[in-house]
Amino acid sequence: MNLSIIIPLLNEEESLEELFSRIDKVCTSHHLSYEIWFVDDGSTDLSWSIIENLKVQYPQIHGIKFSRNYGKSQALHAAFARANGEVVITMDADLQDFPEEIPELYEMIKTEGYDIVSGWKKKRYDNVMTKNIPSKVFNAAARSISGVSLHDFNCGLKAYKKQVVKSIDVYGDMHRYIPVLAANAGFRKITEKPVQHQARPYGTSKFGTERFVRGFLDLITLWFVSRFGGRPMHFFGAVGTVMFIVGLVSAMWLGISKLIDVSQGIYGHLLTNNAWFFIALTMMVLGTLLFIAGFLGEMIIRTNRQHENYHIEEVI
């Protein structure tokens, strides 16, 4: 099978039939065998009924129905595990992405050998203040911190080699950073392609401005995990050890100073009157706690078993 097309959705009943029709037309005209995985992320409208009706008519359509809204990352995780195509393409269900981009994305993976081709919405038809400007700031920060040079991390239209989606674990809100996760896993041949974008023809956006706050927090998490996720002791242990040693040396210096004063017959200088006494104790306690945190992190990594943090109600 040439293509697996993965489409997460939430309350997109107006666009599903048109979206499928356009995908089918472009894939058929380019002689691409394909399957579509619609992932219903807790819709409350008729989206799932439409997917069921399409499935009856077109066997290449598959559906995954979540019991409630879990988020786009979980939707992609569930579909990635079931994708069978040589090339996996993700796109949004709101018709802002153009299915007509699919053949060129496919060719860039198959012919040019890229691991990931990420869409780049050079001209966006979104609200300037709530989406365009925050998106530019967010993408600049993501490039700087991650080292992956993409202009549009959050574009839903992307193409992947099958090996990529089978090798990475998408969790939390990490769908924005799949190229970074892939690069950390050794898939370094990543590029981008300018793609068309249009205003949403139906409904309203399901994402608010709070997604940028979550995105920055996830970016910090990704930076930390990519460097210390495999060996947390390298971070917590090192910082904890330094703090403990500084605290211990400070406490020893205070103790020696007290002994010198006593040997010289000087009394009345209480250690508790010296601020350094409390600083030293605090640093020793914090250092010990950080070291223990690193040790527990190592133990968790060695005993951790991956599990799905979502509940699938139905698969068709």
Coordinates of C-alpha atoms in Angstrom, one line a residue:
M1 CA 0.0 0.0 0.0
N2 CA 1.4 3.4 -1.0
L3 CA -0.3 5.7 1.5
S4 CA -1.8 5.8 4.9
I5 CA -3.7 9.1 5.5
I6 CA -4.4 9.9 9.1
I7 CA -7.0 12.5 9.9
P8 CA -7.7 13.4 13.6
L9 CA -11.0 15.2 14.0
L10 CA -13.4 16.8 16.6
N11 CA -16.9 17.8 15.5
E12 CA -16.2 18.1 11.7
E13 CA -19.4 16.7 10.3
E14 CA -19.7 19.3 7.6
S15 CA -16.3 18.6 6.0
L16 CA -15.8 14.9 6.1
E17 CA -17.5 13.8 2.9
E18 CA -16.0 16.6 0.9
L19 CA -12.6 15.9 2.3
F20 CA -12.8 12.2 1.4
S21 CA -14.0 12.9 -2.1
R22 CA -11.0 15.2 -2.7
I23 CA -8.6 12.6 -1.3
D24 CA -10.1 9.8 -3.3
K25 CA -10.0 11.9 -6.5
V26 CA -6.4 12.9 -6.2
C27 CA -5.1 9.5 -5.1
T28 CA -7.0 7.7 -7.9
S29 CA -5.8 10.1 -10.6
H30 CA -2.2 9.5 -9.5
H31 CA -2.6 5.7 -9.2
L32 CA -1.8 5.6 -5.4
S33 CA -3.2 2.9 -3.3
Y34 CA -4.3 4.2 0.0
E35 CA -6.1 3.8 3.3
I36 CA -7.6 6.6 5.5
W37 CA -7.7 6.5 9.2
F38 CA -10.3 8.9 10.7
V39 CA -9.7 9.3 14.4
D40 CA -12.8 10.7 16.1
D41 CA -11.4 12.4 19.2
G42 CA -14.7 12.5 21.2
S43 CA -17.0 14.3 18.7
T44 CA -20.5 15.2 19.9
D45 CA -21.9 15.8 16.5
L46 CA -22.6 13.3 13.7
S47 CA -19.0 12.9 12.7
W48 CA -18.8 9.2 13.7
S49 CA -22.1 8.4 11.9
I50 CA -20.7 9.9 8.7
I51 CA -17.5 7.9 9.1
E52 CA -19.5 4.7 9.5
N53 CA -21.6 5.4 6.4
L54 CA -18.5 6.1 4.4
K55 CA -16.9 2.9 5.6
V56 CA -19.9 0.9 4.3
Q57 CA -19.3 2.3 0.8
Y58 CA -15.5 2.5 0.7
P59 CA -13.5 -0.3 2.3
Q60 CA -10.3 1.8 2.3
I61 CA -11.8 4.0 5.0
H62 CA -11.1 3.0 8.7
G63 CA -12.2 4.7 11.9
I64 CA -11.1 4.9 15.5
K65 CA -13.5 6.3 18.0
F66 CA -12.3 7.6 21.4
S67 CA -14.6 7.5 24.3
R68 CA -13.9 11.2 25.0
N69 CA -11.7 14.0 23.9
Y70 CA -8.0 13.0 24.6
G71 CA -6.2 15.3 22.2
K72 CA -4.4 15.2 18.9
S73 CA -1.3 13.5 20.1
Q74 CA -3.2 10.5 21.4
A75 CA -5.3 10.4 18.1
L76 CA -2.1 10.2 16.1
H77 CA -0.5 7.6 18.4
A78 CA -3.5 5.3 17.9
A79 CA -3.5 5.7 14.1
F80 CA 0.3 5.4 13.8
A81 CA 0.1 2.0 15.4
R82 CA -2.4 0.8 12.8
A83 CA -1.0 2.5 9.6
N84 CA 0.1 0.1 6.8
G85 CA 1.2 2.4 4.0
E86 CA 4.8 2.9 2.9
V87 CA 4.3 6.7 3.4
V88 CA 2.1 8.1 6.2
I89 CA 0.5 11.5 5.7
T90 CA -1.3 13.4 8.5
M91 CA -3.7 16.2 7.8
D92 CA -6.5 18.1 9.5
A93 CA -10.2 17.5 8.9
D94 CA -11.2 21.1 8.6
L95 CA -10.4 21.5 4.9
Q96 CA -7.8 24.2 5.6
D97 CA -5.2 21.7 4.2
F98 CA -5.3 20.8 0.5
P99 CA -5.5 17.1 -0.3
E100 CA -4.1 18.0 -3.7
E101 CA -0.6 18.4 -2.0
I102 CA -0.6 14.6 -1.3
P103 CA 1.1 13.3 -4.5
E104 CA 4.1 15.7 -4.2
L105 CA 4.6 14.9 -0.5
Y106 CA 4.5 11.2 -1.4
E107 CA 7.1 11.7 -4.1
M108 CA 9.5 13.7 -1.8
I109 CA 9.5 10.7 0.6
K110 CA 9.7 7.9 -2.0
T111 CA 11.9 9.5 -4.6
E112 CA 14.0 12.0 -2.7
G113 CA 14.4 9.8 0.3
Y114 CA 13.3 12.2 3.0
D115 CA 12.3 10.8 6.4
I116 CA 9.8 13.7 7.0
V117 CA 8.4 16.4 4.9
S118 CA 6.6 19.0 6.9
G119 CA 4.1 21.5 5.5
W120 CA 4.8 25.2 5.7
K121 CA 1.9 27.5 5.5
K122 CA 3.8 30.5 4.2
K123 CA 0.5 32.5 3.7
R124 CA -2.0 31.8 6.5
Y125 CA -5.7 32.6 6.5
D126 CA -6.0 32.8 10.3
N127 CA -6.5 35.6 12.8
V128 CA -3.4 37.7 12.8
M129 CA -3.4 38.5 16.5
T130 CA -4.5 35.2 18.0
K131 CA -2.8 32.8 15.6
N132 CA -0.4 34.3 13.1
I133 CA 1.9 36.4 15.3
P134 CA 1.9 33.9 18.3
S135 CA 2.7 31.1 15.8
K136 CA 5.7 33.0 14.4
V137 CA 7.1 33.6 17.9
F138 CA 6.4 30.0 18.9
N139 CA 8.1 28.6 15.8
A140 CA 11.2 30.8 16.2
A141 CA 11.6 29.6 19.8
A142 CA 11.1 26.0 18.7
R143 CA 13.8 26.3 16.1
S144 CA 16.2 27.8 18.5
I145 CA 15.7 25.3 21.3
S146 CA 15.3 22.1 19.2
G147 CA 17.8 22.7 16.5
V148 CA 15.4 21.5 13.8
S149 CA 15.1 24.2 11.1
L150 CA 11.4 24.3 10.3
H151 CA 9.3 27.4 9.8
D152 CA 5.9 25.8 10.8
F153 CA 6.1 23.1 13.4
N154 CA 2.3 23.1 14.0
C155 CA 1.2 22.5 10.4
G156 CA -1.0 19.4 10.4
L157 CA 0.0 18.4 6.9
K158 CA 3.1 16.2 7.1
A159 CA 4.5 13.1 5.3
Y160 CA 6.5 10.4 7.0
K161 CA 8.3 7.3 6.2
K162 CA 6.5 4.4 7.8
Q163 CA 9.6 3.6 9.9
V164 CA 9.4 7.0 11.5
V165 CA 5.9 6.7 12.9
K166 CA 6.6 3.2 14.1
S167 CA 9.7 4.3 16.0
I168 CA 8.5 7.4 17.9
D169 CA 6.1 7.7 20.9
V170 CA 3.7 10.7 20.6
Y171 CA 2.3 11.6 23.9
G172 CA 0.9 14.7 25.8
D173 CA 0.8 17.5 23.3
M174 CA 3.9 16.4 21.5
H175 CA 2.2 16.2 18.1
R176 CA 3.7 19.7 17.4
Y177 CA 7.2 18.3 17.8
I178 CA 7.1 15.0 15.9
P179 CA 10.0 16.2 13.7
V180 CA 12.0 16.8 16.9
L181 CA 11.1 13.4 18.3
A182 CA 12.1 11.8 15.0
A183 CA 15.4 13.7 14.9
N184 CA 16.2 12.5 18.4
A185 CA 15.5 9.0 17.3
G186 CA 18.0 9.3 14.4
F187 CA 15.8 10.3 11.5
R188 CA 17.7 13.4 10.5
K189 CA 16.6 13.9 6.8
I190 CA 13.9 16.4 7.5
T191 CA 12.7 19.1 5.1
E192 CA 9.7 21.3 4.5
K193 CA 7.4 22.1 1.6
P194 CA 5.4 25.3 1.2
V195 CA 1.7 24.3 1.1
Q196 CA -1.6 26.0 0.3
H197 CA -3.8 27.1 3.2
Q198 CA -7.3 28.5 3.2
A199 CA -9.8 29.8 5.7
R200 CA -11.9 27.3 7.5
P201 CA -15.1 26.8 5.4
Y202 CA -17.1 25.2 8.2
G203 CA -17.3 25.4 11.9
T204 CA -14.8 27.1 14.3
S205 CA -11.3 26.2 15.4
K206 CA -11.0 23.8 18.3
F207 CA -7.8 25.3 19.5
G208 CA -7.5 28.5 21.5
T209 CA -4.5 30.7 22.3
E210 CA -3.8 28.5 25.4
R211 CA -2.2 26.0 23.0
F212 CA 0.8 28.3 22.7
V213 CA 1.3 28.2 26.4
R214 CA 1.1 24.4 26.4
G215 CA 3.4 24.4 23.4
F216 CA 6.2 26.3 25.1
L217 CA 5.9 24.1 28.2
D218 CA 6.1 21.0 26.0
L219 CA 9.1 22.4 24.2
I220 CA 10.9 22.8 27.5
T221 CA 10.0 19.3 28.4
L222 CA 11.2 18.0 25.1
W223 CA 14.5 19.8 25.5
F224 CA 15.0 18.3 28.9
V225 CA 13.9 14.8 27.9
S226 CA 16.0 14.8 24.7
R227 CA 19.2 15.5 26.7
F228 CA 18.6 13.8 30.0
G229 CA 15.5 11.6 29.5
G230 CA 17.6 8.5 29.2
R231 CA 19.9 9.3 32.1
P232 CA 18.2 11.6 34.6
M233 CA 21.0 11.0 37.1
H234 CA 23.3 13.0 34.8
F235 CA 21.2 16.1 35.5
F236 CA 19.7 15.6 39.0
G237 CA 22.6 13.7 40.3
A238 CA 25.2 16.3 39.1
V239 CA 23.3 19.3 40.3
G240 CA 22.4 17.6 43.6
T241 CA 26.0 16.5 44.2
V242 CA 27.3 20.1 43.6
M243 CA 24.8 21.6 45.9
F244 CA 25.5 19.0 48.6
I245 CA 29.3 19.6 48.4
V246 CA 28.9 23.4 48.6
G247 CA 26.6 23.0 51.6
L248 CA 28.9 20.5 53.3
V249 CA 32.0 22.7 52.7
S250 CA 30.1 25.7 54.0
A251 CA 29.0 23.8 57.1
M252 CA 32.5 22.5 57.7
W253 CA 33.9 26.1 57.4
L254 CA 31.4 27.3 60.0
G255 CA 32.2 24.5 62.3
I256 CA 36.0 25.0 62.1
S257 CA 35.5 28.8 62.6
K258 CA 33.5 28.0 65.8
L259 CA 36.2 25.6 67.1
I260 CA 38.9 28.3 66.4
D261 CA 36.9 30.8 68.4
V262 CA 36.4 28.4 71.3
S263 CA 40.1 27.5 71.3
Q264 CA 40.9 31.2 71.6
G265 CA 38.4 31.7 74.5
I266 CA 35.9 33.5 72.4
Y267 CA 32.3 32.6 73.2
G268 CA 28.9 33.9 72.4
H269 CA 29.1 33.6 68.6
L270 CA 26.2 31.3 67.9
L271 CA 26.2 29.4 64.6
T272 CA 22.5 30.0 64.3
N273 CA 23.1 33.7 64.1
N274 CA 25.0 33.3 60.9
A275 CA 22.8 33.2 57.7
W276 CA 25.4 30.9 56.1
F277 CA 24.4 28.2 58.6
F278 CA 20.9 27.9 57.2
I279 CA 22.1 28.3 53.6
A280 CA 24.5 25.4 54.1
L281 CA 21.8 23.2 55.7
T282 CA 19.3 24.1 52.9
M283 CA 21.8 23.3 50.1
M284 CA 22.7 19.9 51.7
V285 CA 19.0 19.0 52.0
L286 CA 18.2 20.1 48.5
G287 CA 21.3 18.4 47.1
T288 CA 20.3 15.1 48.8
L289 CA 16.7 15.4 47.4
L290 CA 17.9 16.1 43.9
F291 CA 20.3 13.1 44.0
I292 CA 17.4 10.9 45.2
A293 CA 15.2 12.3 42.4
G294 CA 17.9 11.3 39.8
F295 CA 18.2 7.8 41.4
L296 CA 14.4 7.3 41.3
G297 CA 14.3 8.5 37.7
E298 CA 16.8 5.9 36.7
M299 CA 14.8 3.2 38.5
I300 CA 11.6 4.3 36.8
I301 CA 13.2 4.2 33.4
R302 CA 14.4 0.7 34.0
T303 CA 11.0 -0.6 35.1
N304 CA 8.7 1.6 32.9
R305 CA 6.3 -0.2 30.5
Q306 CA 4.6 1.9 27.8
H307 CA 0.9 2.0 28.0
E308 CA -1.9 3.8 26.1
N309 CA -3.3 6.7 28.0
Y310 CA -6.5 6.8 26.1
H311 CA -9.6 4.5 25.7
I312 CA -10.7 3.4 22.3
E313 CA -14.5 2.8 22.2
E314 CA -14.7 1.4 18.7
V315 CA -12.5 0.6 15.6
I316 CA -14.0 0.0 12.2

